[in-house]
Coordinates of C-alpha atoms in Angstrom, one line a residue:
Chain A
M1096 CA 26.1 -23.7 -20.9
R1097 CA 28.8 -26.2 -19.0
A1098 CA 26.7 -28.8 -16.6
D1099 CA 27.0 -29.2 -13.2
P1100 CA 29.7 -31.1 -11.9
L1101 CA 28.4 -35.0 -11.5
P1102 CA 28.5 -36.4 -7.3
E1103 CA 31.3 -37.8 -6.7
F1104 CA 29.8 -40.8 -5.5
P1105 CA 26.3 -41.0 -7.4
R1106 CA 23.6 -42.9 -6.0
A1107 CA 20.1 -43.3 -7.3
R1108 CA 16.7 -41.8 -5.8
G1109 CA 15.6 -44.3 -3.1
D1110 CA 11.9 -44.1 -4.7
L1111 CA 11.6 -45.4 -8.0
F1112 CA 11.2 -48.9 -9.3
Y1113 CA 14.3 -50.6 -11.5
Q1114 CA 13.4 -53.7 -13.5
D1115 CA 16.4 -55.7 -15.3
V1116 CA 15.3 -56.6 -19.0
S1117 CA 17.5 -58.8 -21.4
D1118 CA 18.4 -55.5 -23.6
G1119 CA 18.3 -52.9 -20.5
G1120 CA 16.1 -51.8 -17.6
V1121 CA 12.8 -50.3 -17.0
L1122 CA 12.8 -47.4 -14.2
F1123 CA 9.8 -46.4 -13.2
D1124 CA 9.2 -42.6 -10.8
P1125 CA 6.1 -43.1 -9.0
G1126 CA 6.6 -39.4 -8.3
K1127 CA 6.1 -38.5 -11.9
E1128 CA 4.0 -41.3 -12.9
R1129 CA 6.6 -41.6 -15.5
M1130 CA 8.3 -44.9 -16.8
V1131 CA 12.4 -44.5 -18.3
V1132 CA 13.7 -47.0 -20.8
L1133 CA 17.1 -47.5 -20.2
N1134 CA 19.6 -49.7 -22.9
A1135 CA 21.8 -52.4 -21.9
G1136 CA 25.3 -49.5 -21.2
A1137 CA 22.9 -47.3 -19.2
A1138 CA 21.5 -49.7 -16.9
F1139 CA 24.9 -51.1 -15.9
V1140 CA 25.6 -47.9 -15.0
W1141 CA 22.4 -47.4 -13.4
T1142 CA 23.0 -50.7 -10.9
C1143 CA 25.9 -48.9 -10.1
C1144 CA 24.7 -46.2 -8.8
D1145 CA 24.6 -47.0 -4.8
G1146 CA 26.2 -44.3 -3.2
S1147 CA 29.5 -46.4 -2.9
H1148 CA 30.6 -46.4 -6.4
S1149 CA 32.5 -43.1 -7.9
I1150 CA 32.6 -42.6 -11.4
D1151 CA 35.8 -43.9 -12.0
Q1152 CA 34.5 -46.8 -10.3
I1153 CA 32.2 -47.5 -12.2
A1154 CA 33.6 -46.7 -15.6
R1155 CA 36.3 -49.6 -14.5
E1156 CA 33.7 -51.9 -13.7
F1157 CA 31.7 -51.1 -16.8
A1158 CA 34.8 -51.7 -19.4
D1159 CA 35.4 -55.0 -16.8
S1160 CA 32.0 -56.3 -18.3
L1161 CA 32.6 -55.5 -21.6
G1162 CA 35.8 -57.8 -21.7
D1163 CA 37.4 -57.1 -25.4
R1164 CA 34.2 -55.3 -26.3
A1165 CA 34.8 -53.0 -24.0
P1166 CA 36.1 -49.7 -26.2
E1167 CA 39.5 -46.9 -25.0
A1168 CA 39.1 -45.7 -21.2
A1169 CA 38.6 -42.1 -21.7
R1170 CA 35.3 -43.4 -24.1
I1171 CA 34.2 -45.6 -21.6
L1172 CA 34.5 -43.0 -18.8
E1173 CA 32.7 -40.2 -21.3
D1174 CA 29.6 -42.8 -22.0
V1175 CA 29.3 -43.6 -17.8
E1176 CA 29.3 -39.6 -17.3
S1177 CA 27.2 -39.5 -20.3
S1178 CA 24.4 -41.7 -18.4
L1179 CA 25.1 -39.6 -14.9
Q1180 CA 24.6 -36.7 -16.8
N1181 CA 20.8 -38.3 -18.4
F1182 CA 20.0 -39.0 -15.0
R1183 CA 20.5 -36.1 -13.5
R1184 CA 19.0 -34.0 -15.5
Q1185 CA 15.7 -36.6 -15.4
G1186 CA 16.0 -36.3 -11.4
L1187 CA 16.4 -40.0 -11.0
L1188 CA 19.4 -39.1 -8.8
E1189 CA 19.4 -37.9 -5.6
Q1190 CA 21.1 -34.6 -4.8
A1191 CA 24.4 -34.1 -4.1
Chain B
M1134 CA -36.5 -61.9 -2.7
T1135 CA -38.0 -64.1 -5.8
G1136 CA -35.8 -65.2 -8.8
R1137 CA -32.0 -66.6 -8.7
T1138 CA -29.0 -66.1 -7.5
V1139 CA -25.7 -67.2 -10.1
E1140 CA -22.4 -66.8 -9.0
V1141 CA -20.2 -65.6 -12.2
D1142 CA -16.4 -66.3 -12.1
L1143 CA -14.2 -63.7 -13.9
A1144 CA -10.4 -65.1 -13.2
G1145 CA -11.1 -65.8 -10.0
G1146 CA -12.9 -62.4 -9.3
K1147 CA -16.3 -64.1 -8.1
V1148 CA -19.8 -62.2 -7.6
R1149 CA -23.1 -63.2 -6.5
V1150 CA -25.9 -62.2 -8.8
H1151 CA -29.2 -62.0 -7.9
V1152 CA -31.5 -61.6 -11.0
D1153 CA -35.1 -60.7 -9.8
A1154 CA -36.7 -61.4 -13.2
G1155 CA -38.8 -63.5 -15.8
A1156 CA -37.1 -66.7 -17.2
P1157 CA -35.6 -65.4 -20.6
F1158 CA -34.3 -62.2 -18.6
Q1159 CA -32.2 -64.4 -16.6
R1160 CA -31.4 -67.1 -19.7
R1161 CA -29.7 -64.1 -21.0
F1162 CA -28.1 -62.3 -18.7
G1163 CA -26.7 -66.3 -17.1
R1164 CA -25.4 -66.7 -20.8
L1165 CA -23.6 -63.3 -20.7
F1166 CA -20.9 -65.2 -18.5
P1167 CA -19.5 -68.4 -19.5
S1168 CA -17.9 -69.4 -15.7
R1169 CA -21.4 -69.3 -13.9
T1170 CA -22.6 -71.7 -11.2
V1171 CA -26.2 -71.2 -9.1
A1172 CA -24.5 -69.8 -5.8
S1173 CA -24.9 -72.0 -2.9
R1174 CA -25.5 -69.1 -0.5
P1175 CA -28.2 -66.9 -1.3
K1176 CA -26.5 -63.6 -0.4
A1177 CA -26.0 -61.6 -3.6
D1178 CA -23.3 -58.5 -4.0
L1179 CA -25.3 -56.9 -6.5
E1180 CA -29.6 -57.3 -7.6
I1181 CA -30.7 -56.8 -10.9
R1182 CA -34.5 -56.9 -11.5
W1183 CA -36.6 -56.8 -14.1
S1184 CA -40.3 -56.4 -14.8
R1185 CA -42.5 -55.1 -17.6
G1186 CA -40.2 -52.1 -19.4
S1187 CA -38.3 -51.2 -16.1
G1188 CA -34.8 -51.9 -14.8
E1189 CA -32.7 -51.8 -12.1
V1190 CA -29.2 -52.7 -10.9
R1191 CA -29.3 -52.5 -7.1
R1192 CA -25.7 -52.4 -4.7
N1193 CA -26.2 -52.8 -1.7
G1194 CA -29.9 -51.9 -1.2
R1195 CA -29.2 -48.8 -3.3
A1196 CA -30.1 -48.7 -7.1
I1197 CA -27.0 -48.0 -8.9
A1198 CA -28.4 -47.8 -12.4
R1199 CA -31.3 -48.3 -14.7
G1200 CA -31.8 -49.9 -17.9
R1201 CA -35.4 -49.2 -20.0
T1202 CA -34.8 -52.3 -22.0
E1203 CA -33.9 -55.4 -21.2
A1204 CA -30.9 -55.3 -23.6
S1205 CA -29.9 -52.0 -21.5
T1206 CA -30.8 -54.0 -18.1
A1207 CA -28.4 -56.8 -19.0
L1208 CA -25.4 -54.2 -20.2
L1209 CA -25.6 -52.2 -16.8
G1210 CA -25.5 -55.9 -15.1
E1211 CA -23.2 -57.1 -16.6
W1212 CA -21.2 -53.9 -16.0
A1213 CA -22.2 -53.9 -12.5
A1214 CA -20.8 -57.2 -12.1
T1215 CA -17.6 -57.4 -14.2
S1216 CA -17.0 -54.1 -12.4
L1217 CA -16.9 -55.8 -8.9
A1218 CA -15.4 -58.8 -9.9
L1219 CA -12.3 -56.6 -11.1
D1220 CA -12.2 -54.9 -7.5
K1221 CA -12.0 -58.3 -5.4
L1222 CA -9.3 -58.7 -8.1
R1223 CA -7.1 -56.2 -7.7
G1224 CA -5.5 -56.7 -4.9
R1225 CA -3.9 -60.2 -6.6
A1226 CA -3.5 -59.8 -10.1
L1227 CA -2.6 -57.3 -12.8
L1228 CA -5.3 -56.1 -14.5
L1229 CA -4.4 -55.7 -17.9
H1230 CA -6.7 -54.1 -20.4
A1231 CA -5.8 -56.2 -23.9
A1232 CA -7.9 -58.6 -25.7
W1233 CA -6.6 -62.5 -25.8
V1234 CA -6.8 -64.4 -29.0
A1235 CA -5.8 -67.8 -29.3
G1236 CA -4.8 -69.1 -32.8
A1237 CA -3.6 -72.4 -34.4
Q1238 CA 0.2 -71.4 -33.3
G1239 CA -0.6 -70.2 -30.0
G1240 CA -2.2 -67.0 -28.5
I1241 CA -1.3 -63.1 -29.2
L1242 CA -2.4 -60.5 -26.4
L1243 CA -3.8 -57.0 -28.2
V1244 CA -2.9 -54.5 -26.2
G1245 CA -4.3 -50.5 -27.1
A1246 CA -6.0 -47.1 -26.4
H1247 CA -10.0 -47.3 -26.0
G1248 CA -11.0 -47.0 -29.8
S1249 CA -7.7 -48.9 -31.1
G1250 CA -9.7 -51.6 -32.4
K1251 CA -8.9 -54.4 -30.1
S1252 CA -12.7 -56.0 -29.5
T1253 CA -13.3 -55.8 -33.8
L1254 CA -9.6 -57.0 -34.5
A1255 CA -10.0 -59.9 -32.0
L1256 CA -13.4 -60.9 -33.7
A1257 CA -12.3 -60.6 -37.5
L1258 CA -9.7 -62.9 -36.2
E1259 CA -12.3 -65.4 -34.7
L1260 CA -15.0 -64.6 -37.7
R1261 CA -12.7 -64.9 -40.9
H1262 CA -9.6 -67.3 -39.2
G1263 CA -10.7 -69.3 -36.9
W1264 CA -8.9 -68.0 -34.2
Q1265 CA -10.8 -67.9 -30.7
V1266 CA -11.5 -64.7 -28.8
L1267 CA -10.7 -65.7 -25.0
A1268 CA -11.0 -62.3 -24.0
D1269 CA -11.8 -59.4 -25.1
D1270 CA -11.0 -56.8 -22.6
V1271 CA -9.1 -57.5 -19.7
V1272 CA -6.2 -59.9 -19.0
A1273 CA -5.3 -60.9 -15.5
L1274 CA -2.0 -62.1 -14.6
D1275 CA -0.4 -63.0 -12.0
A1276 CA 2.8 -62.3 -10.3
N1277 CA 4.3 -64.5 -12.6
G1278 CA 3.4 -62.8 -15.5
R1279 CA 1.0 -65.8 -16.2
P1280 CA -2.3 -64.6 -17.7
R1281 CA -5.7 -65.6 -17.0
P1282 CA -9.0 -64.4 -19.1
V1283 CA -11.3 -62.2 -17.5
E1284 CA -14.5 -63.9 -19.6
R1285 CA -16.6 -60.7 -19.5
P1286 CA -18.8 -60.6 -23.0
V1287 CA -17.4 -59.0 -25.8
R1288 CA -18.9 -55.6 -26.2
I1289 CA -19.5 -54.9 -29.8
K1290 CA -19.4 -50.7 -30.6
P1291 CA -21.3 -49.1 -32.7
G1292 CA -19.4 -48.7 -36.1
A1293 CA -18.3 -52.5 -36.0
V1294 CA -20.9 -53.9 -37.9
A1295 CA -19.6 -51.9 -40.7
L1296 CA -16.0 -53.2 -40.5
L1297 CA -16.6 -56.7 -39.6
P1298 CA -20.3 -57.6 -41.9
E1299 CA -20.1 -60.9 -40.5
L1300 CA -21.4 -60.1 -37.4
R1301 CA -25.1 -59.4 -39.1
K1302 CA -24.2 -63.4 -39.1
L1303 CA -24.8 -63.8 -35.0
K1304 CA -27.9 -64.2 -33.8
L1305 CA -28.0 -61.3 -31.8
D1306 CA -29.9 -58.1 -31.4
L1307 CA -28.3 -55.5 -33.4
A1308 CA -31.0 -52.5 -32.5
P1309 CA -29.4 -51.3 -29.7
L1310 CA -26.4 -50.4 -32.2
R1311 CA -28.5 -47.6 -33.7
A1312 CA -29.3 -45.9 -30.5
G1313 CA -25.4 -45.6 -29.0
W1314 CA -25.4 -48.6 -26.4
P1315 CA -22.9 -51.6 -27.0
V1316 CA -24.5 -55.1 -27.8
L1317 CA -22.9 -57.7 -25.6
L1318 CA -21.2 -61.2 -27.5
P1319 CA -21.5 -64.1 -24.6
L1320 CA -17.5 -66.0 -25.0
R1321 CA -17.9 -69.2 -26.2
R1322 CA -17.3 -71.9 -23.6
Q1323 CA -13.4 -72.9 -23.6
E1324 CA -10.9 -75.8 -23.7
R1325 CA -7.7 -75.8 -22.1
S1326 CA -5.9 -75.6 -24.3
P1327 CA -1.9 -75.3 -25.0
R1328 CA -2.5 -73.1 -28.2
K1329 CA -3.4 -70.4 -25.5
A1330 CA 0.0 -69.7 -24.4
V1331 CA 0.8 -66.0 -25.4
R1332 CA 3.5 -66.4 -27.5
A1333 CA 3.6 -62.5 -29.0
V1334 CA 2.2 -59.0 -28.0
F1335 CA 1.1 -56.3 -30.6
M1336 CA 0.1 -52.9 -29.3
L1337 CA -2.5 -51.4 -31.5
E1338 CA -2.0 -47.8 -33.2
R1339 CA -4.8 -47.3 -34.5
R1340 CA -5.6 -47.5 -37.8
G1341 CA -4.0 -44.7 -40.3
S1342 CA -2.8 -44.5 -43.9
G1343 CA -0.7 -47.1 -45.0
P1344 CA 0.2 -50.7 -44.8
A1345 CA -0.4 -52.9 -42.0
R1346 CA 2.8 -52.4 -40.8
L1347 CA 4.8 -54.3 -38.0
R1348 CA 7.8 -53.1 -35.4
P1349 CA 9.7 -55.0 -32.8
E1350 CA 10.2 -53.3 -29.3
G1351 CA 12.9 -54.1 -27.5
E1352 CA 12.1 -55.9 -23.8
G1353 CA 12.0 -52.7 -22.1
R1354 CA 10.6 -50.8 -24.9
G1355 CA 7.6 -53.6 -24.7
L1356 CA 7.8 -53.6 -21.1
A1357 CA 7.5 -49.8 -21.2
A1358 CA 4.3 -49.9 -23.2
L1359 CA 2.8 -52.9 -21.5
A1360 CA 2.7 -51.0 -18.2
R1361 CA 0.6 -47.9 -19.7
H1362 CA -2.3 -50.7 -19.6
V1363 CA -2.4 -52.0 -16.8
S1364 CA -5.0 -50.1 -14.6
N1365 CA -4.0 -51.1 -10.7
F1366 CA -0.2 -51.0 -11.6
R1367 CA 0.6 -48.0 -9.9
E1368 CA -0.4 -49.7 -6.8
R1369 CA 2.2 -52.0 -6.2
P1370 CA 4.7 -50.9 -9.1
A1371 CA 8.0 -53.6 -8.4
G1372 CA 5.6 -56.5 -8.9
A1373 CA 4.0 -55.3 -11.4
L1374 CA 7.1 -54.2 -13.1
A1375 CA 8.4 -57.9 -12.7
A1376 CA 5.7 -59.8 -13.4
L1377 CA 5.6 -57.9 -17.0
A1378 CA 9.5 -58.7 -17.9
R1379 CA 8.4 -62.1 -17.7
V1380 CA 5.7 -61.4 -20.1
V1381 CA 8.0 -60.0 -22.7
R1382 CA 10.5 -62.5 -22.0
R1383 CA 8.4 -65.1 -23.4
A1384 CA 6.7 -63.0 -25.5
P1385 CA 7.8 -60.4 -27.5
V1386 CA 6.2 -56.9 -27.8
W1387 CA 5.4 -55.5 -31.3
R1388 CA 4.0 -52.4 -32.4
L1389 CA 0.9 -52.5 -35.6
S1390 CA 0.4 -49.5 -37.1
G1391 CA -1.4 -48.9 -40.3
G1392 CA -3.6 -51.0 -42.3
T1393 CA -7.3 -51.9 -43.1
L1394 CA -9.3 -54.3 -40.7
D1395 CA -8.6 -57.4 -43.7
E1396 CA -5.4 -56.2 -43.4
R1397 CA -4.0 -56.5 -39.6
C1398 CA -6.0 -59.7 -39.6
R1399 CA -3.8 -61.3 -42.5
T1400 CA -1.0 -60.0 -40.9
L1401 CA -1.5 -61.6 -37.6
S1402 CA -2.9 -64.9 -38.8
T1403 CA 0.4 -65.3 -41.3
F1404 CA 2.5 -64.2 -38.4
R1405 CA 5.5 -66.8 -38.1
F1406 CA 5.8 -66.7 -33.9
R1407 CA 9.0 -66.9 -32.8

């Protein structure tokens, strides 16, 4: 089954609570009373989901944050899209 | 109103309790709380009456619990006083369901679901390895994640004596256990000491088969695990997340599974802090 296209400018739901930790981040969804633990990469992507960053911009900023450790651009974009798909599947993004 | 009014202080949650009973019951009840003073104001939040085989706990002039023995009346009074103190604390502290034990190298928190063995393990560390139980049930965390013990007595539950026979050597009336009631063991009054500082958190899984095993949790997973045991987390999630992040930054979270009580004790008493 083909996944729906992601929003061009993903935006995090405004009613979620987020906390940075050294190895990523933790989200609390008060509606579902659920915690979501994010690894470092997903946490970076999450903090860019403000509705003003496009997916390509998020991927570029993620690559910049990794510096010399960054894999090739196509792989970075794939990882970012995978995180965003995951956020959307869990209902963490605003509907487009 | 006859009797005496005492103010018990549980991590800053202060409750005035009027005890209307003879001197033995007053001593019995007073001993349950290490931090207590004679109340300067007579008006009480709670009233406990004990007289000739009949006990009652009253709030706002209404009976909220009744006991038939001294022990059960004291137990119900302790429960009512602690519940009220925790209600008063809710707005200004995070209430983490945990035991806090301090050893020679530092303090640890034992966190786990009801029945995971926190109290028994905490008492075993005290009785077998010379640690000190600072809190058995609830630890209050401030906005910076700094803990403060809620010094309610340890509740020894039926079944604990079989695991920890040393409890028989304490001067406690264990008879209520046979009727399914817990027995209260007051905490020892503590001196201020740097050893109390919490240096690790252990999430207790129910004892199962296999040897005792420790697994580290990352900060994120550790924070999420701790949050499930904060009774007022949902009342202010942003502040709670920030406070818990500070806790897990200072004190790594480990998951403790398997092992007998003795194996768990040995694992924790020989644990090397980071």
